[in-house]
Structures are given as C-alpha cells and as structure tokens.
C-alpha cells in the first residue's frame, strides 16, 4: 500500500502549529527550528511562507484577532441607528473570549495592529461604528483605545488566580480584610467574570453620560 502523504505545508498550517505551540508553552518556546520539528519539515521550508519568526508571530496574533466577532457593528437591515452601547458590550465580550483562549499572544497584540489585516479590520469596525453612532472622531478614537486597554488588561492575567488557596497565608494580624482571600483561587472564573462585567458596565455607563452631553447626540 502507498504510504500516506504528509499534508502540504501551507501558511495556515504553519500559523495553526505556531499558535498551538505558543498557547501551550508561551512565546519563548517558538523558534523556527522548533516549529519545523512540530510540522515534520525542514527549517528552510518555512521561509517559503515567512521570512522571519517575527512574521510568524504577527500572523499568529492576527489569527486571534480574526476570531473576534464584528457582526454587531453591521448596519441594521431596517436602516435604524446603531445601538452603539450594546454593540460595544458584545464586541468586548467576544474580544475578551478570544484573548482568554490565547493569553500568551496578548503581548504581541498589545503592540497594536500595525499592518495586520484582521487587527486593522477590528480597529476600523469599532471606530466606524462609533462615528456613525454620533461620536466625534477624536472621541471615537479614544473609545477604541480605552476598550482595548480594558479588554487586554482583563485577559492578560487573573486577579482571583493571584491568591493562594492556603488560609494560613493571610494572617489577620497583617491583612485584616483578607480573611476570605484563600477562597478566591477556587472561584477564579466567577470572580474574574464578575469583575469584567462590572468594569465593562461602569465604562459603558460613563460613556453613555458623555454621549448624552454631546451637542449632536440628540440627532442620532
């Protein structure tokens, strides 16, 4: 019987393998030699698709940006105005979910979109939706930056996960208000999710107040 053929090396296959490696072991684990070994190919064959490791990292970062849902920014079919607050909320939730699936690539994403297509589409969608909703361009830019800071910060680490589950670690004599802190680690997901939703609601409430004070807001 003929031996099964190896899948042809492709850009998508390289990016998928690199993303899996970064997810599992972090940015430091990624090298062209290691990636080639994971793919079962020779190192030089990668250079037919990417010239450098940094280009591979950029592609991995963009593949994560591409996972963020942007459909909430589409113009309504009935021609009604966009509900910018709901759209911004739903986008932030989708954005955070993508980053939490791939937290090790967040430092690369934090550099900004640069020339990455999916990252630029993301920035374009948020900015365009805010301007179309009635925000002045300068404030729409600030909103995009603000939301990016907030979502990335929430995805880069866990507040609750930073506490140990040893109740003897937090002596009341030293930390009188941390008597229950040892319980945070086992409730990490719930605590972090509630913190994210609390912060997101506070941001959106504040933006809604600012929006109501815009001279042109009443016309949108």
CSV table of C-alpha atoms in Angstrom, one decimal:
chain,number,residue,atom,x,y,z
A,1,UNK,CA,0.0,0.0,0.0
A,2,UNK,CA,1.2,3.5,-0.7
A,3,UNK,CA,2.4,5.4,2.3
A,4,UNK,CA,0.0,8.3,3.4
A,5,UNK,CA,1.2,11.6,2.1
A,6,UNK,CA,2.0,14.3,4.6
A,7,UNK,CA,-0.2,17.4,4.3
A,8,UNK,CA,1.3,20.0,2.2
A,9,UNK,CA,2.9,22.8,4.1
A,10,UNK,CA,0.8,26.0,3.9
A,11,UNK,CA,0.6,29.3,5.6
A,12,UNK,CA,-2.5,28.3,7.5
A,13,UNK,CA,-0.9,25.1,8.7
A,14,UNK,CA,2.2,27.0,9.9
A,15,UNK,CA,0.1,29.5,11.8
A,16,UNK,CA,-2.1,26.9,13.4
A,17,UNK,CA,1.0,25.0,14.6
A,18,UNK,CA,2.7,28.1,15.9
A,19,UNK,CA,-0.4,29.3,17.7
A,20,UNK,CA,-0.8,25.9,19.4
A,21,UNK,CA,2.9,26.0,20.5
A,22,UNK,CA,2.5,29.5,21.9
A,23,UNK,CA,-0.7,28.6,23.6
A,24,UNK,CA,0.9,25.5,25.2
A,25,UNK,CA,4.3,26.8,26.1
A,26,UNK,CA,4.5,30.6,25.7
A,27,UNK,CA,6.2,33.0,23.3
A,28,UNK,CA,9.7,31.9,24.3
A,29,UNK,CA,9.0,28.3,23.1
A,30,UNK,CA,8.5,29.5,19.5
A,31,UNK,CA,11.5,29.2,17.2
A,32,UNK,CA,11.7,28.3,13.5
A,33,UNK,CA,13.6,25.1,14.4
A,34,UNK,CA,11.0,24.0,17.0
A,35,UNK,CA,8.1,24.9,14.7
A,36,UNK,CA,9.7,23.0,11.8
A,37,UNK,CA,10.1,19.9,14.1
A,38,UNK,CA,6.4,20.2,15.1
A,39,UNK,CA,5.4,20.3,11.5
A,40,UNK,CA,7.7,17.5,10.4
A,41,UNK,CA,9.5,19.6,7.8
A,42,UNK,CA,12.9,21.1,7.4
A,43,UNK,CA,13.5,24.6,8.8
A,44,UNK,CA,14.3,26.3,5.4
A,45,UNK,CA,10.9,25.2,4.1
A,46,UNK,CA,9.2,27.7,6.4
A,47,UNK,CA,10.9,30.5,4.7
A,48,UNK,CA,8.9,29.9,1.6
A,49,UNK,CA,5.9,31.3,3.6
A,50,UNK,CA,7.5,33.5,6.3
A,51,UNK,CA,10.9,35.3,6.2
A,52,UNK,CA,11.3,35.6,9.9
A,53,UNK,CA,10.0,34.3,13.2
A,54,UNK,CA,8.5,37.8,13.9
A,55,UNK,CA,6.4,37.4,10.8
A,56,UNK,CA,5.0,34.1,12.1
A,57,UNK,CA,4.2,35.8,15.4
A,58,UNK,CA,2.4,38.6,13.7
A,59,UNK,CA,0.4,36.1,11.7
A,60,UNK,CA,-0.5,34.2,14.9
A,61,UNK,CA,-1.6,37.4,16.5
A,62,UNK,CA,-3.7,38.3,13.5
A,63,UNK,CA,-5.3,34.8,13.6
A,64,UNK,CA,-6.5,35.5,17.1
A,65,UNK,CA,-7.9,39.0,16.1
A,66,UNK,CA,-9.8,37.2,13.3
A,67,UNK,CA,-11.7,35.2,16.0
A,68,UNK,CA,-13.3,38.3,17.4
A,69,UNK,CA,-16.9,38.8,16.3
A,70,UNK,CA,-17.6,42.1,14.5
A,71,UNK,CA,-21.1,41.4,13.2
A,72,UNK,CA,-22.6,43.6,16.0
A,73,UNK,CA,-21.2,46.6,14.2
A,74,UNK,CA,-23.0,45.8,10.9
A,75,UNK,CA,-25.6,48.4,9.9
A,76,UNK,CA,-29.2,47.2,10.8
A,77,UNK,CA,-31.2,45.8,7.9
A,78,UNK,CA,-34.1,48.1,8.7
A,79,UNK,CA,-31.9,51.2,8.5
A,80,UNK,CA,-32.3,52.1,12.1
A,81,UNK,CA,-29.5,53.7,14.0
A,82,UNK,CA,-26.9,51.5,15.7
A,83,UNK,CA,-27.2,50.8,19.4
A,84,UNK,CA,-23.5,51.6,20.0
A,85,UNK,CA,-23.6,50.7,23.7
A,86,UNK,CA,-24.9,47.1,23.1
A,87,UNK,CA,-22.6,46.7,20.2
A,88,UNK,CA,-19.6,47.8,22.2
A,89,UNK,CA,-20.6,45.5,25.1
A,90,UNK,CA,-21.0,42.4,22.8
A,91,UNK,CA,-17.8,43.2,21.0
A,92,UNK,CA,-15.8,43.5,24.2
A,93,UNK,CA,-17.2,40.1,25.4
A,94,UNK,CA,-16.1,38.5,22.1
A,95,UNK,CA,-12.7,40.2,22.2
A,96,UNK,CA,-12.0,39.0,25.7
A,97,UNK,CA,-13.1,35.5,24.9
A,98,UNK,CA,-10.6,35.3,22.0
A,99,UNK,CA,-7.8,36.6,24.2
A,100,UNK,CA,-8.6,34.3,27.1
A,101,UNK,CA,-8.3,31.4,24.7
A,102,UNK,CA,-4.8,32.6,23.7
A,103,UNK,CA,-3.4,34.7,26.6
A,104,UNK,CA,0.2,34.1,25.7
A,105,UNK,CA,-0.1,36.1,22.4
A,106,UNK,CA,-1.6,39.1,24.2
A,107,UNK,CA,1.9,40.9,24.5
A,108,UNK,CA,2.2,40.8,20.7
A,109,UNK,CA,-1.4,42.1,20.2
A,110,UNK,CA,-0.7,44.8,22.7
A,111,UNK,CA,1.8,46.4,20.3
A,112,UNK,CA,-1.1,47.5,18.1
A,113,UNK,CA,-2.4,46.2,14.8
A,114,UNK,CA,0.5,47.5,12.7
A,115,UNK,CA,-0.2,46.1,9.2
A,116,UNK,CA,-2.1,43.0,10.4
A,117,UNK,CA,-5.4,42.8,8.3
A,118,UNK,CA,-7.7,41.3,10.9
A,119,UNK,CA,-6.4,43.7,13.6
A,120,UNK,CA,-7.0,46.6,11.2
A,121,UNK,CA,-10.5,45.4,10.4
A,122,UNK,CA,-11.2,45.3,14.1
A,123,UNK,CA,-10.0,48.8,14.7
A,124,UNK,CA,-11.8,50.1,11.6
A,125,UNK,CA,-15.1,48.4,12.7
A,126,UNK,CA,-15.1,49.9,16.2
A,127,UNK,CA,-14.1,53.4,15.1
A,128,UNK,CA,-16.5,53.4,12.2
A,129,UNK,CA,-19.4,52.3,14.3
A,130,UNK,CA,-18.7,54.9,17.0
A,131,UNK,CA,-18.5,57.7,14.4
A,132,UNK,CA,-21.7,56.5,12.6
A,133,UNK,CA,-23.5,56.5,16.0
A,134,UNK,CA,-22.6,60.1,16.5
A,135,UNK,CA,-19.3,60.2,18.4
A,136,UNK,CA,-16.8,62.8,17.2
A,137,UNK,CA,-13.8,61.1,15.5
A,138,UNK,CA,-11.4,62.1,18.3
A,139,UNK,CA,-13.6,60.6,21.0
A,140,UNK,CA,-14.3,57.6,18.8
A,141,UNK,CA,-10.5,57.0,18.7
A,142,UNK,CA,-10.3,57.4,22.5
A,143,UNK,CA,-13.2,54.9,22.9
A,144,UNK,CA,-11.4,52.3,20.8
A,145,UNK,CA,-8.2,52.8,22.7
A,146,UNK,CA,-10.0,52.7,26.1
A,147,UNK,CA,-11.8,49.5,25.3
A,148,UNK,CA,-8.6,47.9,24.0
A,149,UNK,CA,-6.7,48.7,27.2
A,150,UNK,CA,-9.6,47.4,29.3
A,151,UNK,CA,-10.1,44.1,27.5
A,152,UNK,CA,-6.4,43.3,27.1
A,153,UNK,CA,-5.8,44.1,30.8
A,154,UNK,CA,-8.6,41.7,31.8
A,155,UNK,CA,-7.2,38.9,29.6
A,156,UNK,CA,-3.6,39.1,30.5
A,157,UNK,CA,-3.9,37.7,34.0
A,158,UNK,CA,-6.4,36.7,36.7
A,159,UNK,CA,-6.9,38.8,39.8
A,160,UNK,CA,-8.5,35.9,41.7
A,161,UNK,CA,-5.9,33.4,40.5
A,162,UNK,CA,-3.2,35.5,42.1
A,163,UNK,CA,-4.2,34.4,45.6
A,164,UNK,CA,-3.2,31.0,47.0
A,165,UNK,CA,-5.8,28.6,48.4
A,166,UNK,CA,-4.0,28.3,51.8
A,167,UNK,CA,-6.0,30.0,54.5
A,168,UNK,CA,-2.9,30.4,56.7
A,169,UNK,CA,-1.2,32.6,54.1
A,170,UNK,CA,-3.2,35.7,55.0
A,171,UNK,CA,-2.7,36.3,58.7
A,172,UNK,CA,-5.5,38.6,60.0
A,173,UNK,CA,-2.9,40.4,62.1
A,174,UNK,CA,-1.2,41.5,58.9
A,175,UNK,CA,-4.1,41.5,56.5
A,176,UNK,CA,-7.3,42.2,58.5
A,177,UNK,CA,-9.5,42.3,55.4
A,178,UNK,CA,-8.3,39.3,53.5
A,179,UNK,CA,-9.8,36.6,55.7
A,180,UNK,CA,-11.6,35.0,52.8
A,181,UNK,CA,-8.9,35.6,50.1
A,182,UNK,CA,-7.8,32.0,50.1
A,183,UNK,CA,-11.2,31.2,48.6
A,184,UNK,CA,-10.7,33.3,45.5
A,185,UNK,CA,-8.5,30.8,43.6
A,186,UNK,CA,-11.1,28.1,43.5
A,187,UNK,CA,-13.7,30.7,42.4
A,188,UNK,CA,-11.4,32.3,39.9
A,189,UNK,CA,-13.6,32.1,36.8
A,190,UNK,CA,-16.7,33.5,38.6
A,191,UNK,CA,-14.7,36.3,40.3
A,192,UNK,CA,-12.9,37.3,37.1
A,193,UNK,CA,-16.1,37.2,35.0
A,194,UNK,CA,-18.0,39.4,37.5
A,195,UNK,CA,-15.1,41.8,37.7
A,196,UNK,CA,-15.0,42.1,33.9
A,197,UNK,CA,-18.8,42.7,33.6
A,198,UNK,CA,-18.7,45.2,36.5
A,199,UNK,CA,-15.9,47.2,34.9
A,200,UNK,CA,-17.5,47.0,31.4
A,201,UNK,CA,-20.8,48.3,32.7
A,202,UNK,CA,-19.1,51.1,34.5
A,203,UNK,CA,-17.2,52.1,31.3
A,204,UNK,CA,-20.3,52.0,29.2
A,205,UNK,CA,-22.4,53.9,31.8
A,206,UNK,CA,-19.7,56.6,31.8
A,207,UNK,CA,-19.6,56.8,28.0
A,208,UNK,CA,-23.4,57.0,27.9
A,209,UNK,CA,-23.3,60.1,30.1
A,210,UNK,CA,-20.7,61.7,27.9
A,211,UNK,CA,-22.7,60.8,24.8
A,212,UNK,CA,-25.8,62.4,26.2
A,213,UNK,CA,-23.9,65.6,26.6
A,214,UNK,CA,-22.7,65.8,23.0
A,215,UNK,CA,-24.3,68.7,21.1
A,216,UNK,CA,-25.2,66.4,18.2
A,217,UNK,CA,-26.2,63.4,20.2
A,218,UNK,CA,-29.9,64.1,20.1
A,219,UNK,CA,-29.9,63.8,16.3
A,220,UNK,CA,-28.6,60.2,16.4
